[in-house]
């Protein structure tokens, strides 16, 4: 496999993990279920200076709002995505990915997360220079994946799924 290709296992893990993480971000929003607004985002633009192009900020807020509404309407997806993520292995990744993407909620949360990632990091260099926002010094999985290949994985998912930003 070429260094820039993305396995079904990696695709499944990224989509399921990102869909699941949407629930964490939704829980941190300033607004409440039933009263979601663009300015309810938990993002502090001052703290995230330089992590996205200003022209994309409004689009990111719109996408976050869509994700929050899905999380509000489909709370069961938090557990479903976590359980599916735990089952992913190289041997079953294609089937799990197919199953996950057959759920419109998971499909949409995955799409939103991948598009937001690419809006924040439009080039591999922007990602390598800034790093993924979830990379913490104690998060070995993300530290191991905070490299060029990780950016290519998101980019490949967007390309393969037709989810261009």
PDB file of C-alpha atoms in Angstrom:
ATOM      1  CA  UNK A   1       0.000   0.000   0.000  1.00  0.00           C
ATOM      2  CA  UNK A   2       1.344   3.403  -0.946  1.00  0.00           C
ATOM      3  CA  UNK A   3       2.120   5.743   1.914  1.00  0.00           C
ATOM      4  CA  UNK A   4      -0.657   8.034   0.728  1.00  0.00           C
ATOM      5  CA  UNK A   5      -3.367   5.364   0.475  1.00  0.00           C
ATOM      6  CA  UNK A   6      -5.825   4.842   3.300  1.00  0.00           C
ATOM      7  CA  UNK A   7      -6.946   1.388   4.423  1.00  0.00           C
ATOM      8  CA  UNK A   8     -10.573   0.538   5.132  1.00  0.00           C
ATOM      9  CA  UNK A   9      -9.583   0.056   8.768  1.00  0.00           C
ATOM     10  CA  UNK A  10      -8.195   3.595   9.010  1.00  0.00           C
ATOM     11  CA  UNK A  11     -11.201   5.042   7.186  1.00  0.00           C
ATOM     12  CA  UNK A  12     -13.610   3.262   9.531  1.00  0.00           C
ATOM     13  CA  UNK A  13     -11.715   4.343  12.635  1.00  0.00           C
ATOM     14  CA  UNK A  14     -11.487   7.983  11.558  1.00  0.00           C
ATOM     15  CA  UNK A  15     -15.134   8.272  10.550  1.00  0.00           C
ATOM     16  CA  UNK A  16     -16.436   6.502  13.661  1.00  0.00           C
ATOM     17  CA  UNK A  17     -14.091   8.343  16.012  1.00  0.00           C
ATOM     18  CA  UNK A  18     -14.906  11.731  14.501  1.00  0.00           C
ATOM     19  CA  UNK A  19     -18.652  11.007  14.574  1.00  0.00           C
ATOM     20  CA  UNK A  20     -18.327  10.035  18.225  1.00  0.00           C
ATOM     21  CA  UNK A  21     -16.245  13.112  19.066  1.00  0.00           C
ATOM     22  CA  UNK A  22     -19.022  15.319  17.700  1.00  0.00           C
ATOM     23  CA  UNK A  23     -20.941  14.448  20.875  1.00  0.00           C
ATOM     24  CA  UNK A  24     -18.090  15.756  23.065  1.00  0.00           C
ATOM     25  CA  UNK A  25     -17.974  19.010  21.127  1.00  0.00           C
ATOM     26  CA  UNK A  26     -21.764  19.317  21.266  1.00  0.00           C
ATOM     27  CA  UNK A  27     -21.686  18.884  25.052  1.00  0.00           C
ATOM     28  CA  UNK A  28     -19.235  21.795  25.294  1.00  0.00           C
ATOM     29  CA  UNK A  29     -21.362  24.198  23.254  1.00  0.00           C
ATOM     30  CA  UNK A  30     -22.639  27.418  24.835  1.00  0.00           C
ATOM     31  CA  UNK A  31     -26.163  26.836  23.517  1.00  0.00           C
ATOM     32  CA  UNK A  32     -28.669  24.164  24.469  1.00  0.00           C
ATOM     33  CA  UNK A  33     -30.646  21.483  22.590  1.00  0.00           C
ATOM     34  CA  UNK A  34     -33.622  23.006  20.836  1.00  0.00           C
ATOM     35  CA  UNK A  35     -31.985  26.426  20.806  1.00  0.00           C
ATOM     36  CA  UNK A  36     -28.820  25.853  18.785  1.00  0.00           C
ATOM     37  CA  UNK A  37     -27.222  28.902  17.167  1.00  0.00           C
ATOM     38  CA  UNK A  38     -24.094  29.634  15.135  1.00  0.00           C
ATOM     39  CA  UNK A  39     -22.538  31.513  18.043  1.00  0.00           C
ATOM     40  CA  UNK A  40     -23.086  28.561  20.372  1.00  0.00           C
ATOM     41  CA  UNK A  41     -19.859  26.964  19.174  1.00  0.00           C
ATOM     42  CA  UNK A  42     -17.335  26.060  21.845  1.00  0.00           C
ATOM     43  CA  UNK A  43     -14.557  27.320  19.589  1.00  0.00           C
ATOM     44  CA  UNK A  44     -12.814  30.414  20.846  1.00  0.00           C
ATOM     45  CA  UNK A  45     -11.517  32.083  17.718  1.00  0.00           C
ATOM     46  CA  UNK A  46      -8.834  33.937  19.686  1.00  0.00           C
ATOM     47  CA  UNK A  47      -7.382  30.728  21.087  1.00  0.00           C
ATOM     48  CA  UNK A  48      -7.526  29.058  17.684  1.00  0.00           C
ATOM     49  CA  UNK A  49      -5.949  31.918  15.775  1.00  0.00           C
ATOM     50  CA  UNK A  50      -4.311  30.684  12.608  1.00  0.00           C
ATOM     51  CA  UNK A  51      -5.918  27.241  12.716  1.00  0.00           C
ATOM     52  CA  UNK A  52      -8.316  28.003   9.869  1.00  0.00           C
ATOM     53  CA  UNK A  53      -8.787  30.567   7.141  1.00  0.00           C
ATOM     54  CA  UNK A  54     -11.083  33.353   8.310  1.00  0.00           C
ATOM     55  CA  UNK A  55     -13.170  32.966   5.162  1.00  0.00           C
ATOM     56  CA  UNK A  56     -13.928  29.379   6.234  1.00  0.00           C
ATOM     57  CA  UNK A  57     -14.835  30.214   9.842  1.00  0.00           C
ATOM     58  CA  UNK A  58     -18.531  30.855   9.137  1.00  0.00           C
ATOM     59  CA  UNK A  59     -18.765  27.588   7.187  1.00  0.00           C
ATOM     60  CA  UNK A  60     -17.124  25.734  10.090  1.00  0.00           C
ATOM     61  CA  UNK A  61     -19.668  27.224  12.503  1.00  0.00           C
ATOM     62  CA  UNK A  62     -22.514  26.152  10.201  1.00  0.00           C
ATOM     63  CA  UNK A  63     -21.133  22.611  10.032  1.00  0.00           C
ATOM     64  CA  UNK A  64     -20.718  22.462  13.814  1.00  0.00           C
ATOM     65  CA  UNK A  65     -24.324  23.596  14.189  1.00  0.00           C
ATOM     66  CA  UNK A  66     -25.496  20.824  11.857  1.00  0.00           C
ATOM     67  CA  UNK A  67     -23.508  18.269  13.869  1.00  0.00           C
ATOM     68  CA  UNK A  68     -24.949  19.538  17.166  1.00  0.00           C
ATOM     69  CA  UNK A  69     -28.473  19.175  15.841  1.00  0.00           C
ATOM     70  CA  UNK A  70     -27.776  15.604  14.712  1.00  0.00           C
ATOM     71  CA  UNK A  71     -26.330  14.814  18.145  1.00  0.00           C
ATOM     72  CA  UNK A  72     -29.441  16.278  19.779  1.00  0.00           C
ATOM     73  CA  UNK A  73     -31.801  14.314  17.527  1.00  0.00           C
ATOM     74  CA  UNK A  74     -29.862  11.034  17.579  1.00  0.00           C
ATOM     75  CA  UNK A  75     -28.180  10.651  21.002  1.00  0.00           C
ATOM     76  CA  UNK A  76     -27.978   6.868  20.546  1.00  0.00           C
ATOM     77  CA  UNK A  77     -25.298   7.405  17.913  1.00  0.00           C
ATOM     78  CA  UNK A  78     -22.746   8.268  20.580  1.00  0.00           C
ATOM     79  CA  UNK A  79     -22.806   4.740  21.951  1.00  0.00           C
ATOM     80  CA  UNK A  80     -23.280   3.134  18.540  1.00  0.00           C
ATOM     81  CA  UNK A  81     -20.186   4.832  17.087  1.00  0.00           C
ATOM     82  CA  UNK A  82     -18.119   3.952  20.177  1.00  0.00           C
ATOM     83  CA  UNK A  83     -19.158   0.296  19.990  1.00  0.00           C
ATOM     84  CA  UNK A  84     -18.500   0.037  16.257  1.00  0.00           C
ATOM     85  CA  UNK A  85     -15.100   1.709  16.686  1.00  0.00           C
ATOM     86  CA  UNK A  86     -14.121  -0.907  19.267  1.00  0.00           C
ATOM     87  CA  UNK A  87     -14.984  -3.733  16.833  1.00  0.00           C
ATOM     88  CA  UNK A  88     -12.917  -2.438  13.894  1.00  0.00           C
ATOM     89  CA  UNK A  89     -10.102  -4.746  12.798  1.00  0.00           C
ATOM     90  CA  UNK A  90      -8.348  -5.073   9.462  1.00  0.00           C
ATOM     91  CA  UNK A  91     -10.417  -8.184   8.657  1.00  0.00           C
ATOM     92  CA  UNK A  92     -13.851  -6.620   9.230  1.00  0.00           C
ATOM     93  CA  UNK A  93     -13.231  -2.922   8.583  1.00  0.00           C
ATOM     94  CA  UNK A  94     -14.896  -2.847   5.164  1.00  0.00           C
ATOM     95  CA  UNK A  95     -18.097  -4.386   6.491  1.00  0.00           C
ATOM     96  CA  UNK A  96     -18.182  -2.171   9.590  1.00  0.00           C
ATOM     97  CA  UNK A  97     -17.562   0.918   7.462  1.00  0.00           C
ATOM     98  CA  UNK A  98     -20.389  -0.091   5.117  1.00  0.00           C
ATOM     99  CA  UNK A  99     -22.699  -0.688   8.089  1.00  0.00           C
ATOM    100  CA  UNK A 100     -21.749   2.621   9.734  1.00  0.00           C
ATOM    101  CA  UNK A 101     -22.218   4.639   6.565  1.00  0.00           C
ATOM    102  CA  UNK A 102     -25.642   3.103   5.985  1.00  0.00           C
ATOM    103  CA  UNK A 103     -26.789   5.123   9.010  1.00  0.00           C
ATOM    104  CA  UNK A 104     -27.519   8.638   7.745  1.00  0.00           C
ATOM    105  CA  UNK A 105     -26.585  10.170  11.109  1.00  0.00           C
ATOM    106  CA  UNK A 106     -23.144   8.568  11.234  1.00  0.00           C
ATOM    107  CA  UNK A 107     -22.606   9.350   7.570  1.00  0.00           C
ATOM    108  CA  UNK A 108     -23.420  13.022   8.119  1.00  0.00           C
ATOM    109  CA  UNK A 109     -21.410  13.369  11.350  1.00  0.00           C
ATOM    110  CA  UNK A 110     -18.436  11.734   9.620  1.00  0.00           C
ATOM    111  CA  UNK A 111     -18.775  14.021   6.601  1.00  0.00           C
ATOM    112  CA  UNK A 112     -19.039  17.137   8.748  1.00  0.00           C
ATOM    113  CA  UNK A 113     -15.985  16.209  10.809  1.00  0.00           C
ATOM    114  CA  UNK A 114     -13.825  15.380   7.798  1.00  0.00           C
ATOM    115  CA  UNK A 115     -14.819  18.605   6.026  1.00  0.00           C
ATOM    116  CA  UNK A 116     -14.118  20.697   9.149  1.00  0.00           C
ATOM    117  CA  UNK A 117     -10.710  19.021   9.460  1.00  0.00           C
ATOM    118  CA  UNK A 118      -9.857  19.916   5.861  1.00  0.00           C
ATOM    119  CA  UNK A 119     -11.132  23.472   6.262  1.00  0.00           C
ATOM    120  CA  UNK A 120      -8.884  23.855   9.291  1.00  0.00           C
ATOM    121  CA  UNK A 121      -5.920  22.165   7.631  1.00  0.00           C
ATOM    122  CA  UNK A 122      -6.245  22.723   3.871  1.00  0.00           C
ATOM    123  CA  UNK A 123      -2.737  21.452   3.120  1.00  0.00           C
ATOM    124  CA  UNK A 124      -0.552  18.748   4.548  1.00  0.00           C
ATOM    125  CA  UNK A 125       1.929  21.415   5.611  1.00  0.00           C
ATOM    126  CA  UNK A 126      -0.704  23.345   7.573  1.00  0.00           C
ATOM    127  CA  UNK A 127      -1.464  20.145   9.497  1.00  0.00           C
ATOM    128  CA  UNK A 128       2.145  19.238  10.153  1.00  0.00           C
ATOM    129  CA  UNK A 129       2.928  22.775  11.299  1.00  0.00           C
ATOM    130  CA  UNK A 130      -0.084  23.088  13.606  1.00  0.00           C
ATOM    131  CA  UNK A 131      -0.982  19.485  14.408  1.00  0.00           C
ATOM    132  CA  UNK A 132      -4.379  17.959  15.044  1.00  0.00           C
ATOM    133  CA  UNK A 133      -6.266  19.794  17.815  1.00  0.00           C
ATOM    134  CA  UNK A 134      -6.885  16.517  19.651  1.00  0.00           C
ATOM    135  CA  UNK A 135      -3.206  15.726  20.008  1.00  0.00           C
ATOM    136  CA  UNK A 136      -2.340  15.921  23.664  1.00  0.00           C
ATOM    137  CA  UNK A 137       0.980  14.956  25.182  1.00  0.00           C
ATOM    138  CA  UNK A 138      -0.750  12.069  26.941  1.00  0.00           C
ATOM    139  CA  UNK A 139      -2.651  10.799  23.892  1.00  0.00           C
ATOM    140  CA  UNK A 140      -0.214   8.313  22.365  1.00  0.00           C
ATOM    141  CA  UNK A 141      -2.570   7.174  19.583  1.00  0.00           C
ATOM    142  CA  UNK A 142      -2.942  10.694  18.263  1.00  0.00           C
ATOM    143  CA  UNK A 143       0.744  11.510  18.757  1.00  0.00           C
ATOM    144  CA  UNK A 144       1.664   8.474  16.674  1.00  0.00           C
ATOM    145  CA  UNK A 145      -0.728   9.627  13.957  1.00  0.00           C
ATOM    146  CA  UNK A 146       0.118  13.336  14.013  1.00  0.00           C
ATOM    147  CA  UNK A 147       2.044  13.130  10.785  1.00  0.00           C
ATOM    148  CA  UNK A 148       1.593  13.688   7.083  1.00  0.00           C
ATOM    149  CA  UNK A 149      -0.160  10.349   6.599  1.00  0.00           C
ATOM    150  CA  UNK A 150      -2.907  11.361   9.022  1.00  0.00           C
ATOM    151  CA  UNK A 151      -3.676  14.415   6.875  1.00  0.00           C
ATOM    152  CA  UNK A 152      -3.642  12.244   3.740  1.00  0.00           C
ATOM    153  CA  UNK A 153      -6.084   9.842   5.413  1.00  0.00           C
ATOM    154  CA  UNK A 154      -8.624  12.641   5.953  1.00  0.00           C
ATOM    155  CA  UNK A 155      -8.019  13.972   2.460  1.00  0.00           C
ATOM    156  CA  UNK A 156      -8.445  10.491   0.951  1.00  0.00           C
ATOM    157  CA  UNK A 157     -11.701   9.939   2.825  1.00  0.00           C
ATOM    158  CA  UNK A 158     -13.018  13.258   1.523  1.00  0.00           C
ATOM    159  CA  UNK A 159     -11.956  12.371  -2.018  1.00  0.00           C
ATOM    160  CA  UNK A 160     -13.313   8.812  -1.907  1.00  0.00           C
ATOM    161  CA  UNK A 161     -16.633   9.861  -0.367  1.00  0.00           C
ATOM    162  CA  UNK A 162     -17.103  13.007  -2.455  1.00  0.00           C
ATOM    163  CA  UNK A 163     -16.886  15.200   0.652  1.00  0.00           C
ATOM    164  CA  UNK A 164     -14.708  17.993  -0.648  1.00  0.00           C
ATOM    165  CA  UNK A 165     -14.787  21.155   1.464  1.00  0.00           C
TER     166      UNK A 165
END
